[in-house]
Amino acid sequence: MVEIRTVGVVGAGQMGGGIAHVAALAGYEVALYDVSLELATKGIAKIAANLERQVAGDKISASDRDAALARLKPADGVGALASVDLVIEAATEKEEVKRRIFQQICPILKPDAILASNTSSISITRLASGTDRPERFLGIHFMNPVPVMKLVELVRGIATDDAVFEASKAFALRLGKTLTVSEDFPGFIVNRVLMPMINEAIYTLHEGVGTIESIDTSMKLGANHPMGPFQLADFIGLDTCLSIMQVLHDGLADSKYRPCPLLVKYVEAGWLGRKAGRGFYDYRGETPVPTR
Ligand SMILES: CC(=O)CC(=O)SCCNC(=O)CCNC(=O)[C@H](O)C(C)(C)COP(=O)(O)OP(=O)(O)OC[C@H]1O[C@@H](n2cnc3c(N)ncnc32)[C@H](O)[C@@H]1OP(=O)(O)O
Ligand SMILES: NC(=O)C1=CN([C@@H]2O[C@H](COP(=O)(O)OP(=O)(O)OC[C@H]3O[C@@H](n4cnc5c(N)ncnc54)[C@H](OP(=O)(O)O)[C@@H]3O)[C@@H](O)[C@H]2O)C=CC1
């Protein structure tokens, strides 16, 4: 069986940071790579703050935190990925961005390194075909926030080796996650179900059926969701939500997946949700205020 000891994470945003966080806590040496050393270093500072939250909440000890931080290194260039056993790509949900990253890193990786994508929706088989290692490529899809959410969806491409799949399974189990396996179709399981719900909430707003607050309250108190659909969309990132809807719409060729024009407008405005300070809510004040 292939053994994973060291991990590289590409993309130091909310998901890459979360993946690096849980991998370091589980004992893996982790290199965190982004377009600049500055962004990778910023990502590690965010992880330190989230580890601190877990110490404050008695979820981990101060020595667990220190040990995890000692295992995390910001990468100064792709060379830092040359010795890792597993790379998890968690960059922006755009196929061309991911393809460019794979072209850039594949020549540097060990020939037997496993390459995984945390994509929310894009075909694993298609991404794999743009690499030098379709047999050693798969989807390892974490949920946000990674340190809190229990699920990891595993997705094999048409060519994924059994040994690679088993090693990835063992890795995710060592992180304490519960696994589901999805076939490689647009949005896999979670986003095939979740994202049309969020998109429908946006249509419900767009058509004037309810306000942002009334729709969020309805779904929290009426369906027991921990966050309303607008809070959740802002949390995920509206650019990511739109990209996922576009993958569902293109890949399944059914008009029921058409992205709501209001979602498109928010993304075009750069109102991408919490990470941008504004989305369906404005986060720049003391408390979030609905933007319509
Ligand atoms: C788009 C995709 O491809 C797939 C996806 O991920 S879809 C999105 C899936 N995620 C969801 O649906 C999240 C839904 N929301 C929730 O479950 C909850 O609102 C939440 C867990 C995010 C926050 O819960 P909350 O009770 O409102 O907030 P809060 O009290 O601040 O946090 C709960 C706990 O999580 C911890 N936490 C939250 N974010 C954290 C982070 N990034 N790192 C570490 N710990 C974190 C907090 O420290 C807190 O721990 P304690 O209970 O020990 O204090
Ligand atoms: N948000 C969510 O709830 C979830 C997202 N995902 C998936 O995880 C992936 C990342 O999402 P998320 O973390 O939310 O997005 P973010 O926007 O928070 O982070 C993406 C990161 O990737 C970086 N990046 C962009 N291009 C490159 C590149 N060429 N090389 C290295 N890094 C790059 C971005 O840098 P810069 O800011 O400079 O562009 C940014 O730091 C996506 O595929 C998404 O679909 C999966 C599960 C849940």
Coordinates of C-alpha atoms and ligand atoms in Angstrom, one line a residue:
M1 CA 0.0 0.0 0.0
V2 CA 1.2 3.5 -0.8
E3 CA 2.0 5.4 2.4
I4 CA 1.4 9.1 2.8
R5 CA 3.7 10.9 5.3
T6 CA 4.0 14.4 3.9
V7 CA 1.4 16.6 2.3
G8 CA 1.4 19.7 0.0
V9 CA -1.6 21.9 -0.2
V10 CA -2.0 24.3 -3.1
G11 CA -4.2 27.4 -2.4
A12 CA -4.0 29.0 1.0
G13 CA -7.7 30.2 1.0
Q14 CA -10.3 29.1 3.4
M15 CA -10.3 25.4 2.2
G16 CA -6.5 25.0 1.7
G17 CA -6.0 26.5 5.1
G18 CA -8.5 24.2 6.7
I19 CA -7.0 21.1 5.0
A20 CA -3.5 22.1 6.0
H21 CA -4.8 22.7 9.6
V22 CA -6.3 19.2 10.0
A23 CA -3.4 17.4 8.2
A24 CA -0.9 19.1 10.5
L25 CA -3.0 18.3 13.6
A26 CA -3.1 14.6 12.5
G27 CA 0.7 14.5 12.4
Y28 CA 1.5 15.1 8.7
E29 CA 4.3 17.5 7.7
V30 CA 2.6 20.1 5.5
A31 CA 3.8 22.6 2.9
L32 CA 1.2 25.3 2.1
Y33 CA 1.6 26.9 -1.3
D34 CA -0.1 29.9 -2.9
V35 CA 0.8 32.3 -5.6
S36 CA 3.2 34.1 -3.2
L37 CA 5.0 33.4 0.0
E38 CA 3.1 36.3 1.5
L39 CA -0.3 34.6 0.9
A40 CA 1.0 31.3 2.2
T41 CA 2.2 33.0 5.3
K42 CA -1.1 34.8 5.8
G43 CA -2.8 31.4 5.4
I44 CA -0.7 30.0 8.2
A45 CA -1.6 32.9 10.5
K46 CA -5.3 32.2 9.9
I47 CA -4.7 28.5 10.8
A48 CA -2.9 29.6 14.0
A49 CA -6.0 31.7 14.9
N50 CA -8.3 28.7 14.2
L51 CA -6.1 26.4 16.2
E52 CA -6.4 28.9 19.0
R53 CA -10.2 28.7 18.8
Q54 CA -9.9 25.0 19.3
V55 CA -7.6 25.4 22.3
A56 CA -10.1 27.9 23.8
G57 CA -13.0 25.5 23.2
D58 CA -11.0 22.6 24.8
K59 CA -11.0 20.6 21.5
I60 CA -7.2 20.4 21.5
S61 CA -4.4 21.1 23.9
A62 CA -1.9 23.9 23.7
S63 CA 0.8 21.3 22.9
D64 CA -1.3 19.9 20.1
R65 CA -1.5 23.4 18.7
D66 CA 2.3 24.0 19.0
A67 CA 3.1 20.6 17.4
A68 CA 0.7 21.3 14.5
L69 CA 2.2 24.7 13.9
A70 CA 5.7 23.3 13.9
R71 CA 4.6 20.8 11.1
L72 CA 3.3 23.6 8.9
K73 CA 5.6 25.4 6.5
P74 CA 4.6 28.2 4.0
A75 CA 6.0 27.3 0.6
D76 CA 8.4 29.8 -1.1
G77 CA 7.7 28.5 -4.6
V78 CA 6.6 25.2 -6.1
G79 CA 9.9 23.5 -5.2
A80 CA 8.6 22.9 -1.7
L81 CA 6.2 20.3 -3.2
A82 CA 9.1 18.2 -4.7
S83 CA 9.3 15.8 -1.8
V84 CA 5.6 15.4 -0.7
D85 CA 3.7 12.1 -1.0
L86 CA 0.3 13.8 -1.5
V87 CA -0.6 17.1 -3.0
I88 CA -4.2 18.5 -2.5
E89 CA -5.1 21.3 -4.8
A90 CA -7.5 23.7 -3.2
A91 CA -7.2 26.8 -5.5
T92 CA -10.1 28.8 -7.0
E93 CA -13.0 26.8 -8.5
K94 CA -12.0 27.5 -12.1
E95 CA -11.0 24.6 -14.4
E96 CA -8.3 26.7 -16.2
V97 CA -6.7 27.8 -12.9
K98 CA -6.5 24.2 -11.7
R99 CA -5.2 22.9 -15.1
R100 CA -2.5 25.6 -15.1
I101 CA -1.5 24.6 -11.5
F102 CA -1.2 20.9 -12.5
Q103 CA 0.9 21.7 -15.5
Q104 CA 3.2 23.8 -13.3
I105 CA 3.6 21.3 -10.5
C106 CA 3.6 17.9 -12.2
P107 CA 7.1 18.1 -13.5
I108 CA 8.3 18.9 -10.0
L109 CA 6.4 16.2 -8.0
K110 CA 7.8 12.8 -7.2
P111 CA 6.7 10.4 -9.9
D112 CA 4.7 8.4 -7.4
A113 CA 3.2 11.4 -5.6
I114 CA -0.6 11.3 -5.4
L115 CA -2.4 14.3 -6.8
A116 CA -5.8 15.2 -5.5
S117 CA -8.2 18.1 -6.1
N118 CA -10.6 19.5 -3.5
T119 CA -12.8 20.7 -6.4
S120 CA -16.5 21.1 -5.4
S121 CA -17.9 20.1 -8.8
I122 CA -15.4 19.8 -11.7
S123 CA -14.9 16.4 -13.4
I124 CA -12.1 14.5 -11.7
T125 CA -11.6 12.4 -14.9
R126 CA -11.2 15.6 -17.0
L127 CA -8.8 17.3 -14.5
A128 CA -6.8 14.0 -14.3
S129 CA -6.5 13.9 -18.1
G130 CA -4.6 17.2 -18.0
T131 CA -1.9 15.7 -15.7
D132 CA 0.9 13.2 -16.2
R133 CA -0.7 10.8 -13.7
P134 CA -4.4 10.1 -14.2
E135 CA -3.9 6.8 -12.3
R136 CA -2.6 8.7 -9.3
F137 CA -5.3 11.4 -9.4
L138 CA -8.6 11.6 -7.4
G139 CA -11.0 14.0 -5.7
I140 CA -10.7 14.5 -2.0
H141 CA -13.5 16.9 -1.2
F142 CA -13.5 18.5 2.2
M143 CA -16.4 20.5 3.7
N144 CA -16.2 24.1 5.0
P145 CA -15.1 24.7 7.8
V146 CA -12.7 21.8 7.5
P147 CA -11.8 21.5 11.2
V148 CA -15.4 21.2 12.2
M149 CA -17.2 19.3 9.4
K150 CA -17.0 15.6 9.6
L151 CA -17.4 14.6 6.0
V152 CA -15.0 14.0 3.2
E153 CA -16.3 12.9 -0.2
L154 CA -13.9 10.8 -2.2
V155 CA -14.2 10.7 -6.0
R156 CA -12.3 8.4 -8.3
G157 CA -11.6 9.3 -11.8
I158 CA -12.0 6.7 -14.6
A159 CA -8.3 5.8 -14.3
T160 CA -7.7 6.1 -10.5
D161 CA -5.7 3.1 -9.2
D162 CA -7.2 1.1 -6.3
A163 CA -4.0 1.5 -4.2
V164 CA -4.1 5.3 -4.6
F165 CA -7.8 5.3 -3.6
E166 CA -7.1 3.1 -0.6
A167 CA -4.1 5.3 0.5
S168 CA -6.3 8.4 0.2
K169 CA -9.1 6.7 2.2
A170 CA -6.6 5.9 5.0
F171 CA -5.3 9.5 4.9
A172 CA -8.9 11.0 5.3
L173 CA -9.7 8.5 8.1
R174 CA -6.5 9.5 10.0
L175 CA -7.8 13.0 9.9
G176 CA -10.9 11.7 11.8
K177 CA -13.3 12.3 8.9
T178 CA -16.2 10.1 7.8
L179 CA -16.1 9.2 4.2
T180 CA -18.6 8.9 1.4
V181 CA -17.8 7.8 -2.1
S182 CA -19.3 9.7 -5.0
E183 CA -19.3 8.8 -8.7
D184 CA -17.5 11.4 -10.9
F185 CA -20.5 13.4 -12.1
P186 CA -21.0 17.2 -11.9
G187 CA -21.2 18.5 -8.2
F188 CA -20.7 14.9 -6.9
I189 CA -23.2 14.2 -4.1
V190 CA -23.1 17.2 -1.7
N191 CA -23.1 20.0 -4.2
R192 CA -25.6 18.3 -6.5
V193 CA -28.1 18.5 -3.7
L194 CA -26.9 21.6 -1.8
M195 CA -26.2 24.1 -4.5
P196 CA -29.5 24.0 -6.3
M197 CA -31.1 24.6 -2.9
I198 CA -29.0 27.7 -2.5
N199 CA -29.6 28.8 -6.1
E200 CA -33.4 28.3 -5.5
A201 CA -33.2 30.5 -2.4
I202 CA -31.6 33.2 -4.5
Y203 CA -34.5 32.9 -7.1
T204 CA -36.9 33.0 -4.2
L205 CA -35.4 36.4 -3.2
H206 CA -35.1 37.5 -6.9
E207 CA -38.8 36.9 -7.4
G208 CA -39.8 38.8 -4.2
V209 CA -41.2 35.8 -2.4
G210 CA -39.2 36.7 0.7
T211 CA -36.3 38.8 1.9
I212 CA -32.8 37.6 2.7
E213 CA -33.6 37.6 6.4
S214 CA -37.0 35.9 6.1
I215 CA -35.7 33.2 3.8
D216 CA -32.7 32.5 6.1
T217 CA -34.9 32.5 9.2
S218 CA -37.4 30.2 7.5
M219 CA -34.7 27.6 6.6
K220 CA -33.0 27.8 10.0
L221 CA -36.1 27.5 12.1
G222 CA -38.3 25.7 9.6
A223 CA -35.9 23.1 8.3
N224 CA -33.3 23.2 11.2
H225 CA -30.4 24.2 9.0
P226 CA -27.5 25.7 11.1
M227 CA -27.2 28.6 8.6
G228 CA -29.7 30.1 6.3
P229 CA -29.0 29.7 2.6
F230 CA -27.7 33.3 2.2
Q231 CA -25.5 33.0 5.3
L232 CA -24.2 29.7 3.9
A233 CA -23.7 31.1 0.3
D234 CA -21.7 34.0 1.7
F235 CA -19.7 31.6 3.9
I236 CA -18.9 29.3 0.9
G237 CA -18.1 32.3 -1.4
L238 CA -20.5 33.5 -4.1
D239 CA -17.9 33.0 -6.8
T240 CA -17.6 29.4 -5.8
C241 CA -21.4 29.0 -5.7
L242 CA -21.7 30.4 -9.2
S243 CA -18.9 28.3 -10.6
I244 CA -20.5 25.1 -9.2
M245 CA -23.9 26.1 -10.7
Q246 CA -22.2 26.7 -14.0
V247 CA -20.6 23.2 -13.9
L248 CA -24.0 21.6 -13.0
H249 CA -25.7 23.6 -15.8
D250 CA -23.0 22.8 -18.5
G251 CA -22.4 19.2 -17.4
L252 CA -26.0 18.1 -16.9
A253 CA -27.4 20.3 -19.7
D254 CA -30.7 20.8 -17.8
S255 CA -32.2 24.3 -17.4
K256 CA -33.2 23.5 -13.8
Y257 CA -29.5 24.2 -12.9
R258 CA -29.4 27.7 -14.5
P259 CA -27.6 30.1 -12.2
C260 CA -29.9 32.8 -10.8
P261 CA -29.1 36.2 -12.6
L262 CA -29.0 37.8 -9.1
L263 CA -26.1 35.5 -8.1
V264 CA -24.3 36.5 -11.3
K265 CA -24.8 40.2 -10.5
Y266 CA -23.3 39.8 -7.0
V267 CA -20.3 38.0 -8.4
E268 CA -19.9 40.6 -11.1
A269 CA -19.9 43.3 -8.4
G270 CA -17.2 41.5 -6.5
W271 CA -19.6 41.0 -3.6
L272 CA -18.3 37.5 -3.0
G273 CA -19.5 36.9 0.5
R274 CA -17.6 36.9 3.8
K275 CA -14.2 36.7 2.3
A276 CA -14.8 40.0 0.4
G277 CA -16.5 41.8 3.3
R278 CA -19.8 41.9 1.4
G279 CA -22.2 39.5 -0.2
F280 CA -25.9 38.9 0.5
Y281 CA -24.9 40.5 3.9
D282 CA -22.5 43.3 4.5
Y283 CA -20.0 42.2 7.1
R284 CA -18.1 45.5 7.4
G285 CA -19.9 46.7 10.5
E286 CA -20.5 45.2 14.0
T287 CA -23.2 42.8 12.8
P288 CA -24.0 41.5 9.3
V289 CA -26.7 43.6 7.5
P290 CA -28.7 42.3 4.5
T291 CA -27.7 44.0 1.3
R292 CA -31.3 44.0 -0.1
Ligands
LIG1 C1 -19.1 24.2 -1.3 C2 -18.6 22.8 -1.1 O1 -17.9 22.3 -2.0 C3 -18.9 21.9 0.1 C4 -19.2 22.6 1.4 O2 -18.3 22.8 2.2 S1 -20.8 23.1 1.6 C5 -20.7 23.9 3.2 C6 -20.8 22.9 4.3 N1 -20.8 23.6 5.6 C7 -22.0 23.9 6.2 O3 -23.1 23.6 5.7 C8 -21.8 24.7 7.4 C9 -23.1 25.0 8.1 N2 -22.9 25.8 9.3 C10 -22.5 25.2 10.5 O4 -22.4 24.0 10.6 C11 -22.2 26.1 11.6 O5 -22.9 27.3 11.4 C12 -20.7 26.3 11.9 C13 -20.0 25.1 12.3 C14 -20.0 26.9 10.6 C15 -20.5 27.4 12.9 O6 -21.2 27.0 14.1 P1 -21.8 28.1 15.1 O7 -22.2 27.4 16.3 O8 -22.7 29.1 14.5 O9 -20.5 29.0 15.4 P2 -19.3 28.9 16.4 O10 -19.9 28.8 17.8 O11 -18.5 30.1 16.1 O12 -18.6 27.6 16.0 C16 -19.0 26.3 16.4 C17 -17.7 25.5 16.7 O13 -16.9 25.4 15.5 C18 -15.6 25.9 15.7 N3 -15.2 26.5 14.4 C19 -15.9 27.3 13.5 N4 -15.1 27.5 12.5 C20 -13.9 27.0 12.7 C21 -12.7 26.9 12.0 N5 -12.6 27.5 10.8 N6 -11.6 26.3 12.6 C22 -11.7 25.7 13.7 N7 -12.9 25.7 14.5 C23 -13.9 26.3 14.0 C24 -15.8 27.0 16.8 O14 -14.6 27.1 17.5 C25 -16.8 26.3 17.6 O15 -16.2 25.4 18.5 P3 -16.8 25.2 20.0 O16 -18.2 24.7 19.9 O17 -15.8 24.3 20.6 O18 -16.8 26.6 20.6
LIG2 N1 -15.7 27.5 0.0 C1 -16.2 26.3 0.3 O1 -17.1 26.2 1.1 C2 -15.6 25.1 -0.4 C3 -14.8 25.2 -1.4 N2 -14.3 24.0 -2.0 C4 -13.4 24.1 -3.1 O2 -12.1 24.4 -2.6 C5 -11.3 25.2 -3.6 C6 -10.9 26.5 -2.9 O3 -12.0 27.2 -2.4 P1 -11.9 28.3 -1.3 O4 -10.8 27.9 -0.4 O5 -13.2 28.5 -0.8 O6 -11.5 29.5 -2.2 P2 -10.6 30.8 -1.8 O7 -11.0 31.9 -2.8 O8 -10.8 31.1 -0.3 O9 -9.1 30.4 -2.0 C7 -8.6 30.0 -3.2 C8 -7.1 30.3 -3.0 O10 -6.4 29.7 -4.2 C9 -5.4 30.7 -4.5 N3 -5.0 30.5 -5.9 C10 -5.5 31.0 -7.1 N4 -4.8 30.7 -8.1 C11 -3.7 30.0 -7.6 C12 -2.6 29.4 -8.2 N5 -2.4 29.5 -9.5 N6 -1.7 28.8 -7.4 C13 -1.9 28.7 -6.1 N7 -2.9 29.3 -5.5 C14 -3.8 29.9 -6.2 C15 -6.1 32.0 -4.3 O11 -5.2 33.1 -4.3 P3 -5.8 34.6 -4.8 O12 -6.7 35.0 -3.7 O13 -4.5 35.4 -4.9 O14 -6.5 34.3 -6.1 C16 -6.7 31.8 -2.9 O15 -5.8 32.0 -1.9 C17 -12.3 25.4 -4.8 O16 -12.1 24.4 -5.7 C18 -13.7 25.2 -4.1 O17 -14.7 24.8 -5.0 C19 -14.6 22.8 -1.5 C20 -15.4 22.6 -0.4 C21 -16.0 23.8 0.2

